[in-house]
Short mmCIF file of C-alpha atoms in Angstrom, two decimals:
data_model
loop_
_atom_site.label_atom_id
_atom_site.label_comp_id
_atom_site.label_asym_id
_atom_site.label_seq_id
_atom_site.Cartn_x
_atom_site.Cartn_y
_atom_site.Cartn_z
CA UNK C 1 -4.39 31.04 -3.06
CA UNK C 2 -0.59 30.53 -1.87
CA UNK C 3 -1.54 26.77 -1.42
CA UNK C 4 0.85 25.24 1.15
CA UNK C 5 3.39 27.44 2.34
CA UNK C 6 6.90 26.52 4.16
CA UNK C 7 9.23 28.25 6.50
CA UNK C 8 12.30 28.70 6.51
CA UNK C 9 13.57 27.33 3.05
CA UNK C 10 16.89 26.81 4.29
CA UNK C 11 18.77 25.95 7.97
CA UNK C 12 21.90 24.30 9.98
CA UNK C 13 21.19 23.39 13.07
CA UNK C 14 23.81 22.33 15.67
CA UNK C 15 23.46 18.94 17.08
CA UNK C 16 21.38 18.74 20.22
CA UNK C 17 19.67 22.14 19.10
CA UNK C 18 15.98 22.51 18.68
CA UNK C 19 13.77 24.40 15.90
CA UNK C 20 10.07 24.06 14.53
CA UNK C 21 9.75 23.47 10.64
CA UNK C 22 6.43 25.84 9.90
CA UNK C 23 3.73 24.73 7.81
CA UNK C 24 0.27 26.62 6.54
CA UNK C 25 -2.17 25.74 4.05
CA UNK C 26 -5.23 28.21 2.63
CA UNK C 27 -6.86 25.63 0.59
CA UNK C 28 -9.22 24.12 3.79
CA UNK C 29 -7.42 21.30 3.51
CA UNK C 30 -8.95 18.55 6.57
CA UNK C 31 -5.75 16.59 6.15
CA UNK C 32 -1.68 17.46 6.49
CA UNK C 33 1.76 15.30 6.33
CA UNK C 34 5.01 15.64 6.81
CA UNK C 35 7.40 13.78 4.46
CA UNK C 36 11.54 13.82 4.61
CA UNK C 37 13.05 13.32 1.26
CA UNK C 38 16.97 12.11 1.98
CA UNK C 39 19.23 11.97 -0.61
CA UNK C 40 18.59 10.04 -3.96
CA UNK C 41 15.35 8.40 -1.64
CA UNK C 42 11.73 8.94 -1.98
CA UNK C 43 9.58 10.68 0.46
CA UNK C 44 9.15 8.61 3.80
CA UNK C 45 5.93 9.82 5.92
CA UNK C 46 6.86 11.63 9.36
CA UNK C 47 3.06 12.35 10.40
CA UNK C 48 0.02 13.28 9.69
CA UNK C 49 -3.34 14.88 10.98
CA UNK C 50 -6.51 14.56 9.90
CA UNK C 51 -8.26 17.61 11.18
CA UNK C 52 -7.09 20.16 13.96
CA UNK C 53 -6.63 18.47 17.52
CA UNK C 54 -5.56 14.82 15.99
CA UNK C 55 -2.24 13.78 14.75
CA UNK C 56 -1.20 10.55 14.06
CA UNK C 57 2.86 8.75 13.47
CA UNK C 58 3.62 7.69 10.01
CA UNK C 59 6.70 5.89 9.17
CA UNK C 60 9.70 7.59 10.29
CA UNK C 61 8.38 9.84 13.58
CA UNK C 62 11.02 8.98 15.85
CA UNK C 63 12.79 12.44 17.16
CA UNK C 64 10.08 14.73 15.88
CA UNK C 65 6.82 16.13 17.26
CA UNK C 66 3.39 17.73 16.00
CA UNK C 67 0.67 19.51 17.11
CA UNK C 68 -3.03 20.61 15.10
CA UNK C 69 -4.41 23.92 17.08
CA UNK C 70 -5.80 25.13 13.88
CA UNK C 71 -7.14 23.39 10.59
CA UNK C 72 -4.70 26.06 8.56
CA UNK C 73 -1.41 25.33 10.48
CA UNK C 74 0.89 22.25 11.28
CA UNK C 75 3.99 22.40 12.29
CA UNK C 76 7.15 20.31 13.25
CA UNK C 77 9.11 20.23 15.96
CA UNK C 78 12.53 18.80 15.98
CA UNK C 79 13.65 18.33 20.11
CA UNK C 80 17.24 17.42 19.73
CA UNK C 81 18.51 17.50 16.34
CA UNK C 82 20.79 15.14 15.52
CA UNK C 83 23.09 14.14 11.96
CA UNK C 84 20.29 11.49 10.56
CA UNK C 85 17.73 14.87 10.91
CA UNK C 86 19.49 16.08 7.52
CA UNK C 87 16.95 16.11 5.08
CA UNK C 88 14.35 17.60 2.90
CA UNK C 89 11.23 18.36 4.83
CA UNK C 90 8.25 18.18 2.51
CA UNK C 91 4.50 19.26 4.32
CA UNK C 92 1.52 18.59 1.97
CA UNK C 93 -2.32 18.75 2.39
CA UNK C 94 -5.59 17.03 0.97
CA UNK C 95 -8.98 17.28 0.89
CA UNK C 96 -9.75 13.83 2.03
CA UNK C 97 -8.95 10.53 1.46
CA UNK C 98 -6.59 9.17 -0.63
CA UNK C 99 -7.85 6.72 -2.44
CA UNK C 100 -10.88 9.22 -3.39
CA UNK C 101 -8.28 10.78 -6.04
CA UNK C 102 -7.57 13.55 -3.76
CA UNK C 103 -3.75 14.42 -4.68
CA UNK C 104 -1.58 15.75 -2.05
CA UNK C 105 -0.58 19.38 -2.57
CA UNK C 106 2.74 19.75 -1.55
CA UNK C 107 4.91 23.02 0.18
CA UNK C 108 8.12 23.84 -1.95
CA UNK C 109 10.45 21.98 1.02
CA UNK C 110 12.22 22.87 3.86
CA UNK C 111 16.23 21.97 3.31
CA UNK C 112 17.48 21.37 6.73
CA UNK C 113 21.28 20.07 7.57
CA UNK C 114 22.36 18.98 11.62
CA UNK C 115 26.04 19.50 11.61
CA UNK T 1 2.87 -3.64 4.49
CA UNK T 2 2.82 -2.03 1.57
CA UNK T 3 5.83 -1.46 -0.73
CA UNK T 4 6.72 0.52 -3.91
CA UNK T 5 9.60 -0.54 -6.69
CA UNK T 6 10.68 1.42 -9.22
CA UNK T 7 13.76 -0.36 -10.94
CA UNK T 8 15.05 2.35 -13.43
CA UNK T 9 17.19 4.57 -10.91
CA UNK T 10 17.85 6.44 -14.76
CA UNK T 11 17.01 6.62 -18.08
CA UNK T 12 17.87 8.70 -21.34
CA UNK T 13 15.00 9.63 -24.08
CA UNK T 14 15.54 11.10 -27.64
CA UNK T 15 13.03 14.43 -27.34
CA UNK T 16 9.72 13.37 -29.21
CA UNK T 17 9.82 9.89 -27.94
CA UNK T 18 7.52 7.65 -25.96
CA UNK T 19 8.69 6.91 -22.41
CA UNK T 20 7.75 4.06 -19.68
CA UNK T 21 8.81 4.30 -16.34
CA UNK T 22 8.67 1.36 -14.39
CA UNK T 23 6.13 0.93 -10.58
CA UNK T 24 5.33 -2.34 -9.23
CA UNK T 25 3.84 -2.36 -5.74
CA UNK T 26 2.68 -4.65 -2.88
CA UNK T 27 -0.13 -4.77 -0.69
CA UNK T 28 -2.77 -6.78 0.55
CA UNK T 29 -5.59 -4.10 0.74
CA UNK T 30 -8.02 -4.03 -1.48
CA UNK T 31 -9.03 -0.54 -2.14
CA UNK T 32 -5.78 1.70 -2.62
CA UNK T 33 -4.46 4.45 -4.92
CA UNK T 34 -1.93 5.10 -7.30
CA UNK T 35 0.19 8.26 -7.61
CA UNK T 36 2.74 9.89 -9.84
CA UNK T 37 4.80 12.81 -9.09
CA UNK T 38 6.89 15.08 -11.01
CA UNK T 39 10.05 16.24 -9.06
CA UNK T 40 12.11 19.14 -11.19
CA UNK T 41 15.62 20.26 -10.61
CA UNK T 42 14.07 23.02 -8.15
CA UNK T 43 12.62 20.26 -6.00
CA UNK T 44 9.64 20.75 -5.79
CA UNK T 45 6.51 17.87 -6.39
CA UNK T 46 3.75 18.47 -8.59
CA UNK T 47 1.00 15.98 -8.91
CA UNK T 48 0.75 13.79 -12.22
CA UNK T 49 -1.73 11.22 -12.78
CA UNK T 50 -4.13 9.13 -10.34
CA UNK T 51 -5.33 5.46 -10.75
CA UNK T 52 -8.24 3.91 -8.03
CA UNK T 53 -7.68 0.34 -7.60
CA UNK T 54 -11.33 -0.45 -9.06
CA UNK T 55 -11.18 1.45 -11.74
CA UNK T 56 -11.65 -0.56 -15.11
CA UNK T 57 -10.32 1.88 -17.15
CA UNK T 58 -6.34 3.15 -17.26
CA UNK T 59 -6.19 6.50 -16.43
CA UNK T 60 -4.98 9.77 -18.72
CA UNK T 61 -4.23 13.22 -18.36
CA UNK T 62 -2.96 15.07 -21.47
CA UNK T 63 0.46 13.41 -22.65
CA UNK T 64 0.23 11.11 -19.30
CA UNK T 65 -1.35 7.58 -18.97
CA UNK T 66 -1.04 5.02 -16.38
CA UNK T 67 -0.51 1.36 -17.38
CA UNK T 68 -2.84 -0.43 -14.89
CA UNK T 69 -2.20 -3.94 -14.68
CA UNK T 70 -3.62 -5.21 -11.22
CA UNK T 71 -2.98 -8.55 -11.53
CA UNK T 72 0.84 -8.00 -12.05
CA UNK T 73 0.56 -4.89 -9.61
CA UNK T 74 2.08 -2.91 -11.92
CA UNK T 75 1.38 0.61 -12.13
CA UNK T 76 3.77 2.15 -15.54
CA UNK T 77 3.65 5.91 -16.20
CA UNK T 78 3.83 6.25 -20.15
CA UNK T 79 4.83 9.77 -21.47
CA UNK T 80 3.96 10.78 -24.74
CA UNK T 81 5.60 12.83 -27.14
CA UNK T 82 8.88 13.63 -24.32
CA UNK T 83 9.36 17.43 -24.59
CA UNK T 84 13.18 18.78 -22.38
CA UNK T 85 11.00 19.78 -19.21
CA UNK T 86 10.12 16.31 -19.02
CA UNK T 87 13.50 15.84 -17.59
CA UNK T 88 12.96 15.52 -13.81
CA UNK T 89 12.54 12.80 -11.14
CA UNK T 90 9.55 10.51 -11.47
CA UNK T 91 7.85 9.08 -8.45
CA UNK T 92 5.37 6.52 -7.85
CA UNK T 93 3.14 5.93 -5.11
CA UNK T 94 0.38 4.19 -3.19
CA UNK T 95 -1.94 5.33 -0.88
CA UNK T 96 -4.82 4.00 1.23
CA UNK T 97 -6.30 6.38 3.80
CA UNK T 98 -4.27 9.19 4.58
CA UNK T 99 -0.99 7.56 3.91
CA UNK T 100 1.63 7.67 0.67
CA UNK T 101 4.35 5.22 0.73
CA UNK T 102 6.78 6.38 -2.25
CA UNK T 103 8.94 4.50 -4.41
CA UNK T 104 13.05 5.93 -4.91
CA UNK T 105 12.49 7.39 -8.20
CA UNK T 106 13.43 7.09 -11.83
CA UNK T 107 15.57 10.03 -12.92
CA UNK T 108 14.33 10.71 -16.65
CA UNK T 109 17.21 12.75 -19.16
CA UNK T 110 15.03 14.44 -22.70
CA UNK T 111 17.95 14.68 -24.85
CA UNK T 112 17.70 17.18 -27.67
#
């Protein structure tokens, strides 16, 4: 299993421009999140979905978007990047519920800088 | 809301020695979870320890164990026996449902 894969590792985007952060898992995972990890900061939830076709805001989700067509993919859209964007994009994926101890597997992170 | 603190932004262990890093967290649920992540120089997060909110006893895994004291909402990671890969960012976490809300970190230096 590759677990949860991330693409691209590395980008700088111009302000204004638009990209979508790719995310896959291969584990059957019902549930997916996207984190941003700024610097010297702890993860802060973007969204989340807990199956394909629902999607939910976490705590951050202002100037991003998500879609669910499949229970493997979920991926982030960024509409008009801006400076704040610059970040560590983290996408993880459970089983199920949290508070049944099912750990978040996390992607290796997407590095992403809005100049 | 819910809300993670983790007052150590650094500390500096002797290799071999015993560790505590500091989590106290608030929340008026009930049923929640507690997380600890690993997060190495190459960034990426690797899953630690869990602790359920109703369970009696503290949790372990190998050289980890998770102080549980739910009356003072504290949730301490102790490390055993510190090897150098220990050296990484340590963060804590709570979760109900499908959501994580993460402390800032404790930075942890093994020095030889």
């Amino acid at each position: 299993n590759a677990g949860v894969t991330q693409t691209p590792k590395f980008r700088i985007l111009k302000i204004g421009q638009s990209m979508t952060l790719q995310c896959t898992q291969d584990m059957n995972h019902n549930y997916m999140y996207w984190y941003r990890q700024d610097p010297g900061m702890g993860l802060k939830l973007i969204y989340y979905s807990v199956g394909a076709g629902i999607t939910d805001k976490g705590e951050v989700p202002n100037g991003y978007n998500v879609s669910r067509s499949t229970t493997e993919d979920f991926p982030l859209r960024l509409e008009l990047a801006a400076p704040s964007q610059t970040s560590v994009y983290f996408c993880a994926s459970s089983y199920s519920r949290l508070a049944q101890n099912n750990e978040q597997f996390f992607g290796p992170g997407t590095r992403l800088t809005v100049l | 809301a819910q809300k993670i603190t983790q007052t150590q932004p650094g500390m500096f262990v002797q290799e071999k020695e015993a560790v505590t890093l500091d989590c106290t967290y608030d929340t008026s649920d009930q049923s929640y979870g507690l997380f600890w992540y690993k997060q190495p120089s190459s960034g990426e997060m690797i899953f630690l320890i869990y602790q359920g909110s109703y369970d009696e006893q503290n949790a372990t895994e190998g050289r980890y164990s998770l102080n549980f004291q739910k009356a003072r909402k504290s949730a301490n990671l102790v490390i055993s026996a510190s090897q150098l890969g220990d050296s990484a960012m340590y963060f804590c976490a709570m979760g109900r449902a499908q959501k994580l809300v993460f402390g800032q970190g404790t930075r942890l230096t093994i020095n030889p």
